[in-house]
Amino acid sequence: MNTKRAFPVLPTLEATWAPIYLEPITHSGEKITIGVAGVSATGEKLVIPTISESQLTCIFGPDGADLYNIVRVGLENLSEFLEDSMELESWDSPLYGVQVGDTRKSLGDDLASILDLGIRRTASFAGHLNGIKNDLSLEIVKSYQSEEDDWPKSIQDLVLRERQDFKGFFSKSLNLVQNARVTKFDFFGRKYVANFGKLVPRSKRLSSLQSVAKAKLWDLVQLRDDPFLSNVSSFELILWRPMPDDQAYSHKEMDDLKEAILELDGEAKKQNLLTVPVFNATEASSRILSKEAA
């Protein structure tokens, strides 16, 4: 009796994926895979971390926590970028040493299974996808949509009402290190440089925004330590925060906010920088005008 052998059904979903690398020592060439990201032909996007804070601390000691913050900020930024783009290779990392590797095309049953294969091929510190999800305490969050998202532009508009000649000082980009990524500063004047952050008291989003604020502090530190920069005398991180009596947030959320502000202020003071909490764009614009005119 002749029987026909049934061939297995081949996967039909096609996706483009790439490893995400961290270069712990800038320009050293040494790279660690910190995540994988993929975009399917059907428009699905996914970013998966592949290394934990405990692993980085084990490798780099006390510096591991700072590197983990870089991992968080980089992968969160990539996730937000992919909300509006299908091209992994077009992502411009906001942090030194974080970059997208070569993109590859694969077939799978779904995007998660394709990235699982990518993890096995490129990430020596990670196991398979299920293990990654259980081991890491990192979640890629979507952009928080609120009216405060437009506050940098509100600051700029208020400043320019008073000083039109400050227009060229906003969103200024510099190459701090030759052949490295361009670093953007929210306000770069003749005497004063400020980056803008914001802290919204929601548990997951607060952690993400705090990491972004820390990254902006690191950019200020690197700029301040540039030996060729002599005219700027003040570097600050201006932080939007809600009013203490804002009824939109619980007491626990406001307590978490206070802790986040204190932590950022402590990080800034270690580097002889300053964080300036503000409640609105008017306070921020007044700060900029007074510091630049001083």
Short mmCIF file of C-alpha atoms in Angstrom, two decimals:
data_model
loop_
_atom_site.label_atom_id
_atom_site.label_comp_id
_atom_site.label_asym_id
_atom_site.label_seq_id
_atom_site.Cartn_x
_atom_site.Cartn_y
_atom_site.Cartn_z
CA MET A 1 0.00 0.00 0.00
CA ASN A 2 1.50 3.28 -1.09
CA THR A 3 1.17 6.28 1.19
CA LYS A 4 2.18 9.82 0.47
CA ARG A 5 4.49 11.51 2.95
CA ALA A 6 3.13 14.84 4.15
CA PHE A 7 5.68 17.63 3.99
CA PRO A 8 5.77 20.03 6.93
CA VAL A 9 4.15 23.40 6.35
CA LEU A 10 6.80 26.09 6.04
CA PRO A 11 6.51 29.28 8.11
CA THR A 12 4.95 32.10 6.16
CA LEU A 13 5.65 35.22 8.21
CA GLU A 14 8.66 37.17 6.97
CA ALA A 15 10.42 39.67 9.21
CA THR A 16 13.52 41.83 9.27
CA TRP A 17 15.46 41.68 12.52
CA ALA A 18 18.78 42.83 13.93
CA PRO A 19 20.83 42.56 17.10
CA ILE A 20 21.29 45.72 19.17
CA TYR A 21 24.85 46.23 20.38
CA LEU A 22 26.41 48.07 23.29
CA GLU A 23 30.04 49.14 23.06
CA PRO A 24 31.07 49.47 26.75
CA ILE A 25 34.29 51.31 25.85
CA THR A 26 33.66 53.84 23.08
CA HIS A 27 35.60 53.11 19.87
CA SER A 28 37.11 49.93 21.36
CA GLY A 29 35.33 47.66 18.89
CA GLU A 30 34.17 45.38 21.72
CA LYS A 31 30.41 44.81 21.53
CA ILE A 32 27.78 43.09 23.67
CA THR A 33 24.35 42.18 22.34
CA ILE A 34 21.83 43.91 24.61
CA GLY A 35 18.70 43.21 22.61
CA VAL A 36 17.12 42.10 19.37
CA ALA A 37 14.50 44.01 17.40
CA GLY A 38 12.28 42.99 14.54
CA VAL A 39 9.70 44.29 12.11
CA SER A 40 7.38 41.86 10.34
CA ALA A 41 5.99 42.18 6.83
CA THR A 42 2.55 42.62 8.41
CA GLY A 43 3.69 45.67 10.39
CA GLU A 44 4.26 44.11 13.82
CA LYS A 45 7.25 45.51 15.76
CA LEU A 46 9.02 44.04 18.78
CA VAL A 47 12.11 44.85 20.86
CA ILE A 48 13.45 42.25 23.30
CA PRO A 49 16.27 42.85 25.82
CA THR A 50 18.89 40.10 26.06
CA ILE A 51 20.96 41.04 29.11
CA SER A 52 20.06 41.83 32.71
CA GLU A 53 21.36 44.30 35.27
CA SER A 54 22.70 41.44 37.39
CA GLN A 55 24.74 40.13 34.45
CA LEU A 56 26.20 43.57 33.71
CA THR A 57 27.03 44.08 37.40
CA CYS A 58 28.73 40.70 37.49
CA ILE A 59 30.88 41.65 34.49
CA PHE A 60 31.57 45.34 35.18
CA GLY A 61 31.09 45.67 38.93
CA PRO A 62 29.58 48.97 40.16
CA ASP A 63 29.61 50.35 36.60
CA GLY A 64 27.11 47.66 35.61
CA ALA A 65 24.17 49.66 36.97
CA ASP A 66 25.09 52.66 34.80
CA LEU A 67 25.47 50.43 31.75
CA TYR A 68 22.06 48.93 32.46
CA ASN A 69 20.54 52.41 32.43
CA ILE A 70 22.09 52.88 28.99
CA VAL A 71 20.52 49.57 27.92
CA ARG A 72 17.10 50.67 29.17
CA VAL A 73 17.20 54.08 27.54
CA GLY A 74 18.51 52.74 24.25
CA LEU A 75 15.95 49.96 23.87
CA GLU A 76 13.06 52.15 25.02
CA ASN A 77 14.05 54.80 22.48
CA LEU A 78 14.26 52.19 19.72
CA SER A 79 10.81 50.87 20.65
CA GLU A 80 9.35 54.38 20.43
CA PHE A 81 11.13 54.97 17.10
CA LEU A 82 9.56 51.81 15.66
CA GLU A 83 6.09 53.05 16.48
CA ASP A 84 6.43 55.37 13.46
CA SER A 85 8.97 53.54 11.30
CA MET A 86 9.47 50.17 9.62
CA GLU A 87 13.22 50.64 9.05
CA LEU A 88 15.45 49.36 11.84
CA GLU A 89 18.61 50.60 10.15
CA SER A 90 17.31 54.19 10.15
CA TRP A 91 17.30 54.43 13.94
CA ASP A 92 19.64 57.10 15.33
CA SER A 93 20.59 55.95 18.83
CA PRO A 94 20.41 58.68 21.50
CA LEU A 95 23.37 57.17 23.37
CA TYR A 96 27.03 56.64 22.65
CA GLY A 97 27.99 53.03 22.07
CA VAL A 98 24.49 51.71 21.31
CA GLN A 99 23.82 50.74 17.71
CA VAL A 100 21.85 48.45 15.42
CA GLY A 101 23.75 45.53 13.90
CA ASP A 102 23.31 44.21 10.38
CA THR A 103 19.67 43.53 9.51
CA ARG A 104 18.62 40.04 8.41
CA LYS A 105 15.47 38.50 6.99
CA SER A 106 13.92 35.33 8.42
CA LEU A 107 10.73 33.29 8.24
CA GLY A 108 8.79 32.14 11.27
CA ASP A 109 5.38 31.38 12.70
CA ASP A 110 5.32 34.77 14.41
CA LEU A 111 7.66 37.65 15.19
CA ALA A 112 8.46 36.36 18.68
CA SER A 113 9.71 33.04 17.31
CA ILE A 114 11.87 34.85 14.75
CA LEU A 115 13.43 36.99 17.48
CA ASP A 116 13.90 33.87 19.61
CA LEU A 117 16.06 32.48 16.82
CA GLY A 118 17.87 35.81 16.58
CA ILE A 119 18.65 35.69 20.30
CA ARG A 120 20.11 32.20 19.98
CA ARG A 121 22.33 33.34 17.11
CA THR A 122 23.63 36.63 18.46
CA ALA A 123 23.25 36.92 22.26
CA SER A 124 25.67 34.80 24.30
CA PHE A 125 24.40 36.13 27.63
CA ALA A 126 20.80 35.15 26.93
CA GLY A 127 18.84 31.94 26.72
CA HIS A 128 15.71 31.48 24.69
CA LEU A 129 12.90 34.03 24.59
CA ASN A 130 10.84 32.65 27.49
CA GLY A 131 13.86 32.74 29.77
CA ILE A 132 14.58 36.30 28.76
CA LYS A 133 11.09 37.50 29.62
CA ASN A 134 11.20 35.85 33.03
CA ASP A 135 14.73 36.95 33.91
CA LEU A 136 14.69 40.61 32.98
CA SER A 137 12.84 43.25 34.93
CA LEU A 138 12.82 45.52 31.88
CA GLU A 139 9.68 46.31 29.91
CA ILE A 140 9.69 48.30 26.70
CA VAL A 141 7.03 50.93 27.19
CA LYS A 142 5.16 52.98 24.63
CA SER A 143 5.39 56.73 24.53
CA TYR A 144 3.31 58.46 27.18
CA GLN A 145 0.85 60.72 25.42
CA SER A 146 0.02 63.90 27.32
CA GLU A 147 0.05 67.62 26.84
CA GLU A 148 3.37 67.80 28.68
CA ASP A 149 4.99 65.99 25.70
CA ASP A 150 4.93 69.36 23.92
CA TRP A 151 6.47 71.28 26.76
CA PRO A 152 9.95 71.71 25.19
CA LYS A 153 8.29 73.62 22.33
CA SER A 154 6.28 75.62 24.87
CA ILE A 155 9.53 76.62 26.58
CA GLN A 156 11.04 77.65 23.28
CA ASP A 157 7.98 79.72 22.30
CA LEU A 158 8.03 81.61 25.61
CA VAL A 159 11.76 82.30 25.43
CA LEU A 160 11.54 83.54 21.85
CA ARG A 161 8.79 85.99 22.77
CA GLU A 162 11.41 87.75 24.88
CA ARG A 163 14.57 87.00 22.90
CA GLN A 164 14.25 86.20 19.20
CA ASP A 165 18.04 86.09 19.01
CA PHE A 166 17.96 82.87 21.11
CA LYS A 167 16.30 80.92 18.29
CA GLY A 168 19.50 79.22 17.21
CA PHE A 169 20.17 78.00 20.75
CA PHE A 170 17.38 75.39 20.81
CA SER A 171 17.82 71.74 19.75
CA LYS A 172 21.47 72.24 18.96
CA SER A 173 23.44 69.20 17.75
CA LEU A 174 27.14 68.60 18.31
CA ASN A 175 29.72 65.92 17.59
CA LEU A 176 31.37 65.59 20.99
CA VAL A 177 33.53 62.68 19.86
CA GLN A 178 34.95 62.38 16.35
CA ASN A 179 33.11 59.80 14.21
CA ALA A 180 30.55 59.23 16.97
CA ARG A 181 26.84 60.01 16.97
CA VAL A 182 25.54 63.56 17.10
CA THR A 183 24.47 64.66 20.57
CA LYS A 184 21.48 66.97 20.87
CA PHE A 185 21.10 69.62 23.56
CA ASP A 186 17.73 71.22 24.25
CA PHE A 187 19.22 74.67 24.91
CA PHE A 188 22.83 75.59 24.12
CA GLY A 189 23.49 79.28 24.69
CA ARG A 190 26.62 81.39 24.92
CA LYS A 191 26.87 81.02 28.71
CA TYR A 192 24.30 78.38 29.64
CA VAL A 193 23.39 74.85 28.53
CA ALA A 194 20.25 73.00 29.63
CA ASN A 195 18.60 69.71 28.79
CA PHE A 196 14.89 69.23 29.41
CA GLY A 197 13.48 66.21 31.20
CA LYS A 198 10.11 65.34 32.66
CA LEU A 199 8.92 63.08 35.43
CA VAL A 200 5.37 61.75 35.35
CA PRO A 201 4.32 59.82 38.48
CA ARG A 202 3.17 56.56 36.92
CA SER A 203 5.15 53.54 38.07
CA LYS A 204 6.44 52.11 34.79
CA ARG A 205 6.61 55.38 32.90
CA LEU A 206 8.39 57.15 35.77
CA SER A 207 11.24 54.64 35.64
CA SER A 208 11.58 55.09 31.89
CA LEU A 209 11.56 58.89 32.07
CA GLN A 210 14.05 58.83 34.92
CA SER A 211 16.43 56.79 32.75
CA VAL A 212 16.05 59.27 29.90
CA ALA A 213 16.77 62.14 32.31
CA LYS A 214 19.92 60.36 33.51
CA ALA A 215 21.08 59.98 29.93
CA LYS A 216 20.61 63.72 29.42
CA LEU A 217 22.68 64.34 32.53
CA TRP A 218 25.48 62.16 31.11
CA ASP A 219 25.43 64.23 27.91
CA LEU A 220 25.82 67.39 29.99
CA VAL A 221 28.73 65.85 31.89
CA GLN A 222 30.52 64.95 28.68
CA LEU A 223 29.97 68.43 27.27
CA ARG A 224 31.09 70.12 30.50
CA ASP A 225 34.32 68.08 30.47
CA ASP A 226 35.17 69.09 26.90
CA PRO A 227 38.54 70.91 27.19
CA PHE A 228 37.70 73.15 24.22
CA LEU A 229 34.51 74.51 25.81
CA SER A 230 35.40 77.56 27.86
CA ASN A 231 32.63 80.12 27.50
CA VAL A 232 29.76 78.13 29.10
CA SER A 233 29.65 78.54 32.88
CA SER A 234 26.46 76.67 33.83
CA PHE A 235 24.98 73.27 32.93
CA GLU A 236 21.55 72.17 34.19
CA LEU A 237 18.80 69.59 33.76
CA ILE A 238 15.39 71.29 33.82
CA LEU A 239 12.76 68.79 34.99
CA TRP A 240 9.02 69.15 34.53
CA ARG A 241 7.01 67.69 37.40
CA PRO A 242 3.34 68.01 38.46
CA MET A 243 2.27 70.21 41.36
CA PRO A 244 2.55 68.52 44.79
CA ASP A 245 -1.22 68.69 45.30
CA ASP A 246 -2.11 67.31 41.85
CA GLN A 247 -5.14 65.09 42.47
CA ALA A 248 -4.45 63.01 39.36
CA TYR A 249 -1.85 61.01 41.27
CA SER A 250 -1.95 58.93 44.44
CA HIS A 251 0.18 59.59 47.53
CA LYS A 252 2.31 56.55 46.63
CA GLU A 253 2.92 57.88 43.12
CA MET A 254 3.91 61.29 44.45
CA ASP A 255 6.25 59.67 46.97
CA ASP A 256 7.87 57.71 44.14
CA LEU A 257 8.23 60.98 42.23
CA LYS A 258 10.03 62.62 45.17
CA GLU A 259 12.46 59.69 45.35
CA ALA A 260 13.14 59.91 41.61
CA ILE A 261 13.87 63.65 41.85
CA LEU A 262 16.18 63.12 44.83
CA GLU A 263 18.03 60.36 42.99
CA LEU A 264 18.53 62.52 39.91
CA ASP A 265 19.62 65.44 42.07
CA GLY A 266 22.14 63.18 43.80
CA GLU A 267 23.52 61.98 40.46
CA ALA A 268 23.81 65.58 39.26
CA LYS A 269 25.58 66.78 42.40
CA LYS A 270 28.15 64.01 42.07
CA GLN A 271 29.09 65.61 38.77
CA ASN A 272 28.81 69.21 40.04
CA LEU A 273 25.66 69.77 37.98
CA LEU A 274 22.20 70.92 38.98
CA THR A 275 18.66 69.65 38.47
CA VAL A 276 15.93 72.30 38.41
CA PRO A 277 12.36 71.00 38.98
CA VAL A 278 9.70 73.23 37.41
CA PHE A 279 5.91 73.06 37.23
CA ASN A 280 5.37 74.72 33.86
CA ALA A 281 7.05 76.16 30.78
CA THR A 282 6.90 79.70 32.20
CA GLU A 283 9.21 78.75 35.07
CA ALA A 284 11.54 76.95 32.68
CA SER A 285 11.71 79.85 30.24
CA SER A 286 12.39 82.32 33.08
CA ARG A 287 15.25 80.13 34.24
CA ILE A 288 16.80 80.05 30.79
CA LEU A 289 16.45 83.81 30.26
CA SER A 290 17.99 84.67 33.62
CA LYS A 291 20.89 82.20 33.35
CA GLU A 292 21.81 83.15 29.78
CA ALA A 293 21.61 86.86 30.58
CA ALA A 294 23.65 86.55 33.79
#
